[in-house]
Amino acid sequence: MTTIMPLPFDPVVFEDAGAVILTSPNAVPAVRGRGLPVWCVGPGTAEDLLADLRAAGPRMRLVHAHGRHLARDLVAALTPEGFDIASAVVYEARTIPWDTPVLPAIEAAAHLVAPLFSPRAAGEFAARLDGRVPEGLRIVAISANCAARLPKVLRARSTIARTPDAAAMCRAIAARLLHLRSEP
């Protein structure tokens, strides 16, 4: 539903930075080769990363390199706590239209699992379904926040990954597919 597009940014934002914060692998190309230490979400969540940053304390200037659409604004969260932190929008996840046969294929599928990795993706997916609830469709959402963006009828068909990471999503998708195979 989206394509990742790098965005132009002012590299001056990285001058005098002590470290970079990454909450998405899509920001890595913008910081590669800058020789700065990196704080990453890794297998955890932005909340876990915030806890780690708070435990380390505001010892250096930080730059959060991220996409245009944020799930969690780290600058707004940390600035009031004395952190010197800047924001750098380095990419955008742009929506792309579905080809004409996509929606009919979703509606015709006997068994289909749709993985949704963000609240924004869930909202976009629901909008594209435009009120349709294909019988064979099941959803795996990365978080409760993601599933909350779906209409009630689609939330009822959703499984939420145990933790908000790729490994848990893969396990949830596999479990959902196995369950679908056993349905009549």
Short mmCIF file of N, CA and C in Angstrom, two decimals:
data_model
loop_
_atom_site.label_atom_id
_atom_site.label_comp_id
_atom_site.label_asym_id
_atom_site.label_seq_id
_atom_site.Cartn_x
_atom_site.Cartn_y
_atom_site.Cartn_z
N MET A 1 0.80 -1.19 0.00
CA MET A 1 0.00 0.00 0.00
C MET A 1 0.85 1.27 0.00
N THR A 2 2.14 1.11 0.31
CA THR A 2 3.02 2.29 0.32
C THR A 2 4.34 1.96 -0.36
N THR A 3 5.04 3.00 -0.73
CA THR A 3 6.40 2.88 -1.21
C THR A 3 7.24 3.88 -0.42
N ILE A 4 8.45 3.49 -0.09
CA ILE A 4 9.33 4.34 0.71
C ILE A 4 10.12 5.24 -0.23
N MET A 5 10.04 6.54 0.03
CA MET A 5 10.73 7.53 -0.79
C MET A 5 11.64 8.36 0.10
N PRO A 6 12.95 8.38 -0.20
CA PRO A 6 13.83 9.26 0.56
C PRO A 6 13.44 10.72 0.32
N LEU A 7 13.61 11.53 1.33
CA LEU A 7 13.30 12.95 1.22
C LEU A 7 14.57 13.77 1.40
N PRO A 8 14.66 14.90 0.74
CA PRO A 8 15.81 15.77 0.97
C PRO A 8 15.74 16.35 2.39
N PHE A 9 16.88 16.49 3.02
CA PHE A 9 16.94 17.06 4.36
C PHE A 9 18.25 17.83 4.48
N ASP A 10 18.30 18.72 5.45
CA ASP A 10 19.49 19.52 5.67
C ASP A 10 20.46 18.72 6.55
N PRO A 11 21.61 18.30 6.02
CA PRO A 11 22.54 17.50 6.80
C PRO A 11 23.14 18.25 7.99
N VAL A 12 22.94 19.55 8.03
CA VAL A 12 23.44 20.35 9.16
C VAL A 12 22.85 19.84 10.48
N VAL A 13 21.66 19.25 10.41
CA VAL A 13 21.00 18.74 11.62
C VAL A 13 21.89 17.73 12.36
N PHE A 14 22.78 17.05 11.63
CA PHE A 14 23.63 16.04 12.25
C PHE A 14 24.93 16.61 12.82
N GLU A 15 25.24 17.87 12.52
CA GLU A 15 26.46 18.48 13.05
C GLU A 15 26.34 18.59 14.57
N ASP A 16 27.41 18.28 15.25
CA ASP A 16 27.48 18.33 16.72
C ASP A 16 26.57 17.32 17.41
N ALA A 17 25.99 16.39 16.65
CA ALA A 17 25.17 15.35 17.29
C ALA A 17 26.08 14.33 17.94
N GLY A 18 25.67 13.85 19.09
CA GLY A 18 26.42 12.82 19.78
C GLY A 18 25.96 11.43 19.39
N ALA A 19 24.69 11.33 18.92
CA ALA A 19 24.13 10.05 18.52
C ALA A 19 22.87 10.29 17.70
N VAL A 20 22.48 9.25 16.98
CA VAL A 20 21.26 9.27 16.16
C VAL A 20 20.28 8.27 16.75
N ILE A 21 19.01 8.60 16.67
CA ILE A 21 17.95 7.68 17.09
C ILE A 21 17.24 7.19 15.84
N LEU A 22 17.10 5.87 15.73
CA LEU A 22 16.38 5.27 14.60
C LEU A 22 15.22 4.44 15.12
N THR A 23 14.04 4.72 14.60
CA THR A 23 12.86 3.93 14.95
C THR A 23 12.34 3.16 13.75
N SER A 24 13.06 3.25 12.63
CA SER A 24 12.68 2.51 11.43
C SER A 24 13.92 2.24 10.59
N PRO A 25 14.01 1.05 10.00
CA PRO A 25 15.13 0.77 9.10
C PRO A 25 15.10 1.65 7.85
N ASN A 26 13.96 2.26 7.56
CA ASN A 26 13.86 3.12 6.38
C ASN A 26 14.69 4.39 6.51
N ALA A 27 15.10 4.74 7.73
CA ALA A 27 15.92 5.94 7.94
C ALA A 27 17.41 5.65 7.85
N VAL A 28 17.79 4.39 7.83
CA VAL A 28 19.21 4.02 7.85
C VAL A 28 20.01 4.64 6.70
N PRO A 29 19.53 4.63 5.45
CA PRO A 29 20.34 5.21 4.38
C PRO A 29 20.72 6.68 4.62
N ALA A 30 19.88 7.42 5.31
CA ALA A 30 20.16 8.84 5.55
C ALA A 30 21.29 9.06 6.56
N VAL A 31 21.52 8.08 7.43
CA VAL A 31 22.54 8.26 8.48
C VAL A 31 23.79 7.43 8.24
N ARG A 32 23.72 6.54 7.26
CA ARG A 32 24.87 5.68 6.96
C ARG A 32 26.10 6.53 6.65
N GLY A 33 27.23 6.16 7.23
CA GLY A 33 28.49 6.83 6.94
C GLY A 33 28.73 8.11 7.72
N ARG A 34 27.87 8.43 8.65
CA ARG A 34 28.06 9.66 9.42
C ARG A 34 28.94 9.45 10.65
N GLY A 35 29.27 8.20 10.97
CA GLY A 35 30.18 7.90 12.07
C GLY A 35 29.61 8.19 13.45
N LEU A 36 28.31 8.18 13.57
CA LEU A 36 27.67 8.46 14.85
C LEU A 36 27.14 7.19 15.49
N PRO A 37 27.19 7.10 16.82
CA PRO A 37 26.52 5.99 17.50
C PRO A 37 25.01 6.08 17.24
N VAL A 38 24.35 4.94 17.29
CA VAL A 38 22.92 4.90 16.98
C VAL A 38 22.16 4.21 18.10
N TRP A 39 21.07 4.83 18.51
CA TRP A 39 20.10 4.22 19.40
C TRP A 39 18.98 3.68 18.51
N CYS A 40 18.67 2.39 18.62
CA CYS A 40 17.66 1.78 17.76
C CYS A 40 16.54 1.15 18.57
N VAL A 41 15.37 1.11 17.96
CA VAL A 41 14.25 0.41 18.58
C VAL A 41 14.60 -1.07 18.72
N GLY A 42 15.22 -1.66 17.68
CA GLY A 42 15.56 -3.09 17.73
C GLY A 42 14.31 -3.93 17.85
N PRO A 43 14.36 -5.00 18.66
CA PRO A 43 13.20 -5.87 18.77
C PRO A 43 12.12 -5.31 19.71
N GLY A 44 12.39 -4.20 20.36
CA GLY A 44 11.43 -3.63 21.29
C GLY A 44 10.50 -2.63 20.63
N THR A 45 10.02 -1.69 21.42
CA THR A 45 9.10 -0.66 20.94
C THR A 45 9.70 0.71 21.19
N ALA A 46 9.03 1.74 20.68
CA ALA A 46 9.48 3.12 20.95
C ALA A 46 9.44 3.40 22.45
N GLU A 47 8.50 2.80 23.15
CA GLU A 47 8.42 3.00 24.61
C GLU A 47 9.64 2.40 25.29
N ASP A 48 10.07 1.23 24.83
CA ASP A 48 11.29 0.62 25.39
C ASP A 48 12.50 1.51 25.12
N LEU A 49 12.58 2.05 23.92
CA LEU A 49 13.69 2.93 23.55
C LEU A 49 13.67 4.19 24.41
N LEU A 50 12.50 4.76 24.62
CA LEU A 50 12.39 5.95 25.48
C LEU A 50 12.90 5.64 26.89
N ALA A 51 12.55 4.49 27.41
CA ALA A 51 13.01 4.10 28.75
C ALA A 51 14.53 4.00 28.78
N ASP A 52 15.12 3.42 27.74
CA ASP A 52 16.59 3.30 27.67
C ASP A 52 17.24 4.69 27.59
N LEU A 53 16.67 5.58 26.78
CA LEU A 53 17.22 6.93 26.65
C LEU A 53 17.11 7.69 27.98
N ARG A 54 15.98 7.54 28.65
CA ARG A 54 15.79 8.21 29.93
C ARG A 54 16.78 7.68 30.97
N ALA A 55 17.03 6.38 30.94
CA ALA A 55 17.98 5.79 31.89
C ALA A 55 19.40 6.31 31.63
N ALA A 56 19.74 6.51 30.36
CA ALA A 56 21.07 7.02 30.01
C ALA A 56 21.18 8.51 30.34
N GLY A 57 20.07 9.21 30.25
CA GLY A 57 20.07 10.64 30.57
C GLY A 57 20.48 11.50 29.40
N PRO A 58 20.19 12.80 29.52
CA PRO A 58 20.48 13.74 28.43
C PRO A 58 21.94 14.18 28.41
N ARG A 59 22.82 13.26 28.03
CA ARG A 59 24.26 13.53 28.05
C ARG A 59 24.79 14.15 26.77
N MET A 60 24.06 14.05 25.67
CA MET A 60 24.58 14.51 24.38
C MET A 60 23.42 14.96 23.50
N ARG A 61 23.76 15.68 22.45
CA ARG A 61 22.75 16.09 21.47
C ARG A 61 22.37 14.88 20.62
N LEU A 62 21.06 14.67 20.47
CA LEU A 62 20.54 13.54 19.72
C LEU A 62 19.76 14.04 18.50
N VAL A 63 19.74 13.21 17.46
CA VAL A 63 18.92 13.50 16.28
C VAL A 63 18.08 12.27 15.99
N HIS A 64 16.76 12.47 15.96
CA HIS A 64 15.85 11.39 15.59
C HIS A 64 15.59 11.48 14.08
N ALA A 65 16.17 10.54 13.32
CA ALA A 65 15.95 10.46 11.88
C ALA A 65 14.74 9.56 11.66
N HIS A 66 13.72 10.07 10.98
CA HIS A 66 12.45 9.33 10.89
C HIS A 66 11.69 9.69 9.62
N GLY A 67 10.55 9.04 9.48
CA GLY A 67 9.67 9.31 8.35
C GLY A 67 8.74 10.48 8.63
N ARG A 68 8.06 10.90 7.59
CA ARG A 68 7.13 12.03 7.70
C ARG A 68 6.00 11.75 8.69
N HIS A 69 5.55 10.52 8.76
CA HIS A 69 4.44 10.16 9.64
C HIS A 69 4.99 9.42 10.85
N LEU A 70 4.77 9.99 12.02
CA LEU A 70 5.31 9.42 13.26
C LEU A 70 4.24 8.70 14.06
N ALA A 71 4.58 7.53 14.57
CA ALA A 71 3.71 6.86 15.53
C ALA A 71 3.94 7.43 16.92
N ARG A 72 5.17 7.87 17.21
CA ARG A 72 5.55 8.42 18.52
C ARG A 72 6.55 9.54 18.30
N ASP A 73 6.24 10.74 18.79
CA ASP A 73 7.12 11.90 18.62
C ASP A 73 8.13 11.92 19.77
N LEU A 74 9.34 11.43 19.51
CA LEU A 74 10.36 11.35 20.55
C LEU A 74 10.88 12.73 20.96
N VAL A 75 10.91 13.66 20.03
CA VAL A 75 11.36 15.02 20.36
C VAL A 75 10.39 15.63 21.38
N ALA A 76 9.11 15.52 21.13
CA ALA A 76 8.11 16.07 22.06
C ALA A 76 8.15 15.36 23.41
N ALA A 77 8.46 14.06 23.39
CA ALA A 77 8.51 13.30 24.64
C ALA A 77 9.74 13.64 25.48
N LEU A 78 10.89 13.87 24.83
CA LEU A 78 12.15 14.02 25.57
C LEU A 78 12.59 15.46 25.82
N THR A 79 12.20 16.40 24.99
CA THR A 79 12.63 17.79 25.16
C THR A 79 12.24 18.34 26.54
N PRO A 80 11.01 18.12 27.01
CA PRO A 80 10.64 18.64 28.34
C PRO A 80 11.45 18.03 29.49
N GLU A 81 12.12 16.92 29.21
CA GLU A 81 12.92 16.24 30.24
C GLU A 81 14.39 16.67 30.17
N GLY A 82 14.69 17.71 29.41
CA GLY A 82 16.04 18.24 29.37
C GLY A 82 16.92 17.68 28.27
N PHE A 83 16.37 16.87 27.37
CA PHE A 83 17.17 16.33 26.27
C PHE A 83 17.33 17.38 25.19
N ASP A 84 18.53 17.43 24.60
CA ASP A 84 18.80 18.25 23.42
C ASP A 84 18.61 17.32 22.23
N ILE A 85 17.44 17.37 21.63
CA ILE A 85 17.10 16.42 20.58
C ILE A 85 16.46 17.15 19.41
N ALA A 86 16.92 16.82 18.21
CA ALA A 86 16.39 17.41 16.99
C ALA A 86 15.70 16.33 16.17
N SER A 87 14.88 16.77 15.24
CA SER A 87 14.13 15.88 14.38
C SER A 87 14.62 16.05 12.94
N ALA A 88 14.76 14.94 12.22
CA ALA A 88 15.12 14.99 10.80
C ALA A 88 14.20 14.05 10.02
N VAL A 89 13.32 14.64 9.23
CA VAL A 89 12.43 13.84 8.37
C VAL A 89 13.23 13.44 7.14
N VAL A 90 13.53 12.14 7.01
CA VAL A 90 14.44 11.69 5.95
C VAL A 90 13.77 10.77 4.91
N TYR A 91 12.53 10.37 5.17
CA TYR A 91 11.82 9.54 4.19
C TYR A 91 10.32 9.70 4.38
N GLU A 92 9.59 9.22 3.41
CA GLU A 92 8.13 9.22 3.50
C GLU A 92 7.61 7.90 2.96
N ALA A 93 6.63 7.34 3.64
CA ALA A 93 5.91 6.17 3.14
C ALA A 93 4.70 6.71 2.37
N ARG A 94 4.84 6.76 1.05
CA ARG A 94 3.77 7.32 0.21
C ARG A 94 2.80 6.22 -0.21
N THR A 95 1.53 6.54 -0.11
CA THR A 95 0.53 5.56 -0.52
C THR A 95 0.57 5.41 -2.05
N ILE A 96 0.33 4.21 -2.47
CA ILE A 96 0.25 3.93 -3.90
C ILE A 96 -1.10 3.28 -4.18
N PRO A 97 -1.67 3.57 -5.32
CA PRO A 97 -2.99 2.99 -5.61
C PRO A 97 -2.91 1.50 -5.86
N TRP A 98 -4.01 0.84 -5.56
CA TRP A 98 -4.12 -0.57 -5.89
C TRP A 98 -4.44 -0.69 -7.37
N ASP A 99 -3.88 -1.70 -8.01
CA ASP A 99 -4.27 -2.02 -9.37
C ASP A 99 -5.74 -2.46 -9.33
N THR A 100 -6.42 -2.29 -10.43
CA THR A 100 -7.85 -2.59 -10.52
C THR A 100 -8.22 -3.99 -10.01
N PRO A 101 -7.44 -5.04 -10.29
CA PRO A 101 -7.87 -6.37 -9.85
C PRO A 101 -7.63 -6.69 -8.36
N VAL A 102 -6.99 -5.81 -7.61
CA VAL A 102 -6.65 -6.14 -6.22
C VAL A 102 -7.89 -6.34 -5.36
N LEU A 103 -8.81 -5.38 -5.34
CA LEU A 103 -9.99 -5.50 -4.49
C LEU A 103 -10.85 -6.69 -4.86
N PRO A 104 -11.13 -6.94 -6.15
CA PRO A 104 -11.88 -8.15 -6.49
C PRO A 104 -11.15 -9.43 -6.06
N ALA A 105 -9.83 -9.45 -6.13
CA ALA A 105 -9.07 -10.63 -5.70
C ALA A 105 -9.21 -10.83 -4.19
N ILE A 106 -9.17 -9.75 -3.43
CA ILE A 106 -9.36 -9.85 -1.98
C ILE A 106 -10.76 -10.40 -1.68
N GLU A 107 -11.74 -9.88 -2.37
CA GLU A 107 -13.12 -10.33 -2.14
C GLU A 107 -13.33 -11.78 -2.53
N ALA A 108 -12.61 -12.25 -3.54
CA ALA A 108 -12.79 -13.62 -4.04
C ALA A 108 -11.97 -14.66 -3.28
N ALA A 109 -10.97 -14.22 -2.52
CA ALA A 109 -10.07 -15.16 -1.84
C ALA A 109 -10.81 -15.96 -0.78
N ALA A 110 -10.63 -17.27 -0.82
CA ALA A 110 -11.22 -18.13 0.21
C ALA A 110 -10.51 -17.95 1.54
N HIS A 111 -9.19 -17.75 1.48
CA HIS A 111 -8.38 -17.56 2.69
C HIS A 111 -7.31 -16.52 2.39
N LEU A 112 -7.35 -15.42 3.11
CA LEU A 112 -6.38 -14.36 2.90
C LEU A 112 -6.03 -13.73 4.25
N VAL A 113 -4.73 -13.63 4.53
CA VAL A 113 -4.27 -12.95 5.74
C VAL A 113 -3.58 -11.66 5.32
N ALA A 114 -4.05 -10.55 5.87
CA ALA A 114 -3.46 -9.24 5.58
C ALA A 114 -2.67 -8.77 6.79
N PRO A 115 -1.34 -8.69 6.70
CA PRO A 115 -0.55 -8.17 7.81
C PRO A 115 -0.54 -6.64 7.77
N LEU A 116 -0.80 -6.02 8.91
CA LEU A 116 -0.82 -4.56 9.00
C LEU A 116 0.20 -4.14 10.05
N PHE A 117 1.16 -3.31 9.62
CA PHE A 117 2.31 -2.97 10.46
C PHE A 117 2.24 -1.59 11.11
N SER A 118 1.14 -0.86 10.95
CA SER A 118 1.03 0.44 11.60
C SER A 118 -0.43 0.86 11.65
N PRO A 119 -0.75 1.76 12.58
CA PRO A 119 -2.11 2.30 12.60
C PRO A 119 -2.47 3.00 11.28
N ARG A 120 -1.51 3.68 10.71
CA ARG A 120 -1.75 4.35 9.43
C ARG A 120 -2.10 3.34 8.34
N ALA A 121 -1.36 2.23 8.29
CA ALA A 121 -1.64 1.18 7.31
C ALA A 121 -3.03 0.58 7.54
N ALA A 122 -3.40 0.39 8.79
CA ALA A 122 -4.72 -0.17 9.09
C ALA A 122 -5.82 0.76 8.62
N GLY A 123 -5.67 2.04 8.88
CA GLY A 123 -6.66 3.01 8.42
C GLY A 123 -6.76 3.05 6.91
N GLU A 124 -5.62 3.01 6.25
CA GLU A 124 -5.59 3.02 4.79
C GLU A 124 -6.23 1.75 4.22
N PHE A 125 -5.91 0.59 4.82
CA PHE A 125 -6.48 -0.67 4.35
C PHE A 125 -8.01 -0.65 4.49
N ALA A 126 -8.49 -0.21 5.64
CA ALA A 126 -9.94 -0.15 5.86
C ALA A 126 -10.60 0.81 4.87
N ALA A 127 -9.97 1.94 4.61
CA ALA A 127 -10.53 2.90 3.66
C ALA A 127 -10.61 2.30 2.26
N ARG A 128 -9.61 1.54 1.89
CA ARG A 128 -9.61 0.93 0.55
C ARG A 128 -10.66 -0.17 0.43
N LEU A 129 -10.99 -0.82 1.53
CA LEU A 129 -12.06 -1.81 1.49
C LEU A 129 -13.42 -1.14 1.37
N ASP A 130 -13.50 0.12 1.79
CA ASP A 130 -14.70 0.93 1.62
C ASP A 130 -15.97 0.23 2.13
N GLY A 131 -15.88 -0.30 3.35
CA GLY A 131 -17.04 -0.94 3.97
C GLY A 131 -17.22 -2.40 3.62
N ARG A 132 -16.47 -2.90 2.67
CA ARG A 132 -16.57 -4.32 2.31
C ARG A 132 -15.91 -5.16 3.40
N VAL A 133 -16.46 -6.34 3.63
CA VAL A 133 -15.87 -7.28 4.59
C VAL A 133 -15.78 -8.63 3.89
N PRO A 134 -14.71 -8.83 3.12
CA PRO A 134 -14.57 -10.10 2.40
C PRO A 134 -14.57 -11.29 3.35
N GLU A 135 -15.33 -12.31 3.00
CA GLU A 135 -15.52 -13.47 3.88
C GLU A 135 -14.22 -14.16 4.25
N GLY A 136 -13.31 -14.32 3.31
CA GLY A 136 -12.08 -15.05 3.57
C GLY A 136 -10.96 -14.23 4.21
N LEU A 137 -11.21 -12.95 4.44
CA LEU A 137 -10.16 -12.06 4.95
C LEU A 137 -9.98 -12.17 6.46
N ARG A 138 -8.74 -12.32 6.87
CA ARG A 138 -8.34 -12.25 8.28
C ARG A 138 -7.17 -11.28 8.35
N ILE A 139 -7.00 -10.64 9.47
CA ILE A 139 -5.97 -9.61 9.62
C ILE A 139 -5.06 -9.96 10.78
N VAL A 140 -3.76 -9.67 10.61
CA VAL A 140 -2.80 -9.73 11.70
C VAL A 140 -2.26 -8.31 11.87
N ALA A 141 -2.50 -7.75 13.05
CA ALA A 141 -2.08 -6.38 13.35
C ALA A 141 -0.86 -6.41 14.27
N ILE A 142 0.04 -5.47 14.08
CA ILE A 142 1.27 -5.44 14.87
C ILE A 142 1.01 -5.00 16.32
N SER A 143 -0.09 -4.29 16.55
CA SER A 143 -0.38 -3.81 17.90
C SER A 143 -1.88 -3.56 18.07
N ALA A 144 -2.29 -3.40 19.31
CA ALA A 144 -3.68 -3.05 19.58
C ALA A 144 -4.00 -1.68 19.01
N ASN A 145 -3.04 -0.77 19.05
CA ASN A 145 -3.21 0.55 18.49
C ASN A 145 -3.47 0.46 16.98
N CYS A 146 -2.76 -0.45 16.33
CA CYS A 146 -2.96 -0.68 14.90
C CYS A 146 -4.37 -1.22 14.65
N ALA A 147 -4.76 -2.24 15.37
CA ALA A 147 -6.08 -2.86 15.19
C ALA A 147 -7.20 -1.87 15.50
N ALA A 148 -6.96 -0.94 16.40
CA ALA A 148 -7.98 0.05 16.78
C ALA A 148 -8.39 0.94 15.62
N ARG A 149 -7.56 1.04 14.61
CA ARG A 149 -7.88 1.88 13.44
C ARG A 149 -8.81 1.16 12.45
N LEU A 150 -9.12 -0.10 12.73
CA LEU A 150 -10.01 -0.86 11.85
C LEU A 150 -11.45 -0.73 12.32
N PRO A 151 -12.41 -0.84 11.40
CA PRO A 151 -13.80 -0.89 11.84
C PRO A 151 -14.03 -2.13 12.71
N LYS A 152 -15.04 -2.06 13.55
CA LYS A 152 -15.32 -3.13 14.52
C LYS A 152 -15.40 -4.51 13.87
N VAL A 153 -16.03 -4.62 12.73
CA VAL A 153 -16.19 -5.91 12.07
C VAL A 153 -14.84 -6.49 11.63
N LEU A 154 -13.90 -5.63 11.21
CA LEU A 154 -12.57 -6.11 10.84
C LEU A 154 -11.72 -6.40 12.08
N ARG A 155 -11.90 -5.62 13.14
CA ARG A 155 -11.18 -5.90 14.40
C ARG A 155 -11.55 -7.29 14.92
N ALA A 156 -12.80 -7.67 14.73
CA ALA A 156 -13.26 -8.99 15.19
C ALA A 156 -12.56 -10.12 14.43
N ARG A 157 -12.04 -9.84 13.26
CA ARG A 157 -11.33 -10.83 12.46
C ARG A 157 -9.82 -10.70 12.58
N SER A 158 -9.39 -9.92 13.56
CA SER A 158 -7.97 -9.63 13.69
C SER A 158 -7.31 -10.41 14.80
N THR A 159 -6.05 -10.72 14.55
CA THR A 159 -5.15 -11.25 15.56
C THR A 159 -4.11 -10.17 15.80
N ILE A 160 -3.76 -9.96 17.06
CA ILE A 160 -2.73 -8.96 17.38
C ILE A 160 -1.46 -9.70 17.77
N ALA A 161 -0.36 -9.33 17.16
CA ALA A 161 0.93 -9.96 17.47
C ALA A 161 1.23 -9.78 18.97
N ARG A 162 1.88 -10.78 19.55
CA ARG A 162 2.18 -10.72 20.99
C ARG A 162 3.09 -9.56 21.36
N THR A 163 4.03 -9.25 20.48
CA THR A 163 4.90 -8.09 20.66
C THR A 163 4.98 -7.35 19.32
N PRO A 164 5.19 -6.05 19.35
CA PRO A 164 5.16 -5.28 18.09
C PRO A 164 6.49 -5.33 17.33
N ASP A 165 6.80 -6.50 16.79
CA ASP A 165 8.04 -6.63 16.03
C ASP A 165 7.83 -7.64 14.90
N ALA A 166 8.78 -7.67 13.99
CA ALA A 166 8.66 -8.52 12.80
C ALA A 166 8.58 -10.00 13.14
N ALA A 167 9.37 -10.45 14.11
CA ALA A 167 9.35 -11.87 14.46
C ALA A 167 7.98 -12.29 15.00
N ALA A 168 7.40 -11.47 15.85
CA ALA A 168 6.07 -11.79 16.40
C ALA A 168 5.01 -11.74 15.30
N MET A 169 5.17 -10.80 14.36
CA MET A 169 4.23 -10.74 13.23
C MET A 169 4.32 -12.02 12.41
N CYS A 170 5.53 -12.49 12.13
CA CYS A 170 5.70 -13.73 11.36
C CYS A 170 5.04 -14.90 12.07
N ARG A 171 5.25 -14.98 13.38
CA ARG A 171 4.61 -16.08 14.15
C ARG A 171 3.09 -15.97 14.10
N ALA A 172 2.56 -14.77 14.26
CA ALA A 172 1.11 -14.58 14.24
C ALA A 172 0.52 -14.90 12.87
N ILE A 173 1.22 -14.50 11.82
CA ILE A 173 0.75 -14.79 10.46
C ILE A 173 0.75 -16.30 10.22
N ALA A 174 1.84 -16.97 10.62
CA ALA A 174 1.92 -18.43 10.44
C ALA A 174 0.80 -19.12 11.22
N ALA A 175 0.56 -18.70 12.45
CA ALA A 175 -0.51 -19.31 13.25
C ALA A 175 -1.87 -19.07 12.61
N ARG A 176 -2.08 -17.87 12.09
CA ARG A 176 -3.36 -17.56 11.45
C ARG A 176 -3.55 -18.39 10.19
N LEU A 177 -2.48 -18.57 9.41
CA LEU A 177 -2.57 -19.39 8.20
C LEU A 177 -2.87 -20.84 8.53
N LEU A 178 -2.22 -21.35 9.57
CA LEU A 178 -2.50 -22.73 9.99
C LEU A 178 -3.94 -22.88 10.43
N HIS A 179 -4.45 -21.88 11.15
CA HIS A 179 -5.84 -21.92 11.61
C HIS A 179 -6.78 -21.87 10.41
N LEU A 180 -6.48 -21.03 9.42
CA LEU A 180 -7.32 -20.94 8.22
C LEU A 180 -7.39 -22.25 7.47
N ARG A 181 -6.27 -22.96 7.42
CA ARG A 181 -6.24 -24.24 6.70
C ARG A 181 -7.15 -25.27 7.34
N SER A 182 -7.37 -25.11 8.65
CA SER A 182 -8.23 -26.08 9.35
C SER A 182 -9.70 -25.70 9.31
N GLU A 183 -10.03 -24.47 8.84
CA GLU A 183 -11.42 -24.07 8.74
C GLU A 183 -12.08 -24.74 7.54
N PRO A 184 -13.38 -24.98 7.61
CA PRO A 184 -14.07 -25.61 6.48
C PRO A 184 -14.15 -24.71 5.28
#
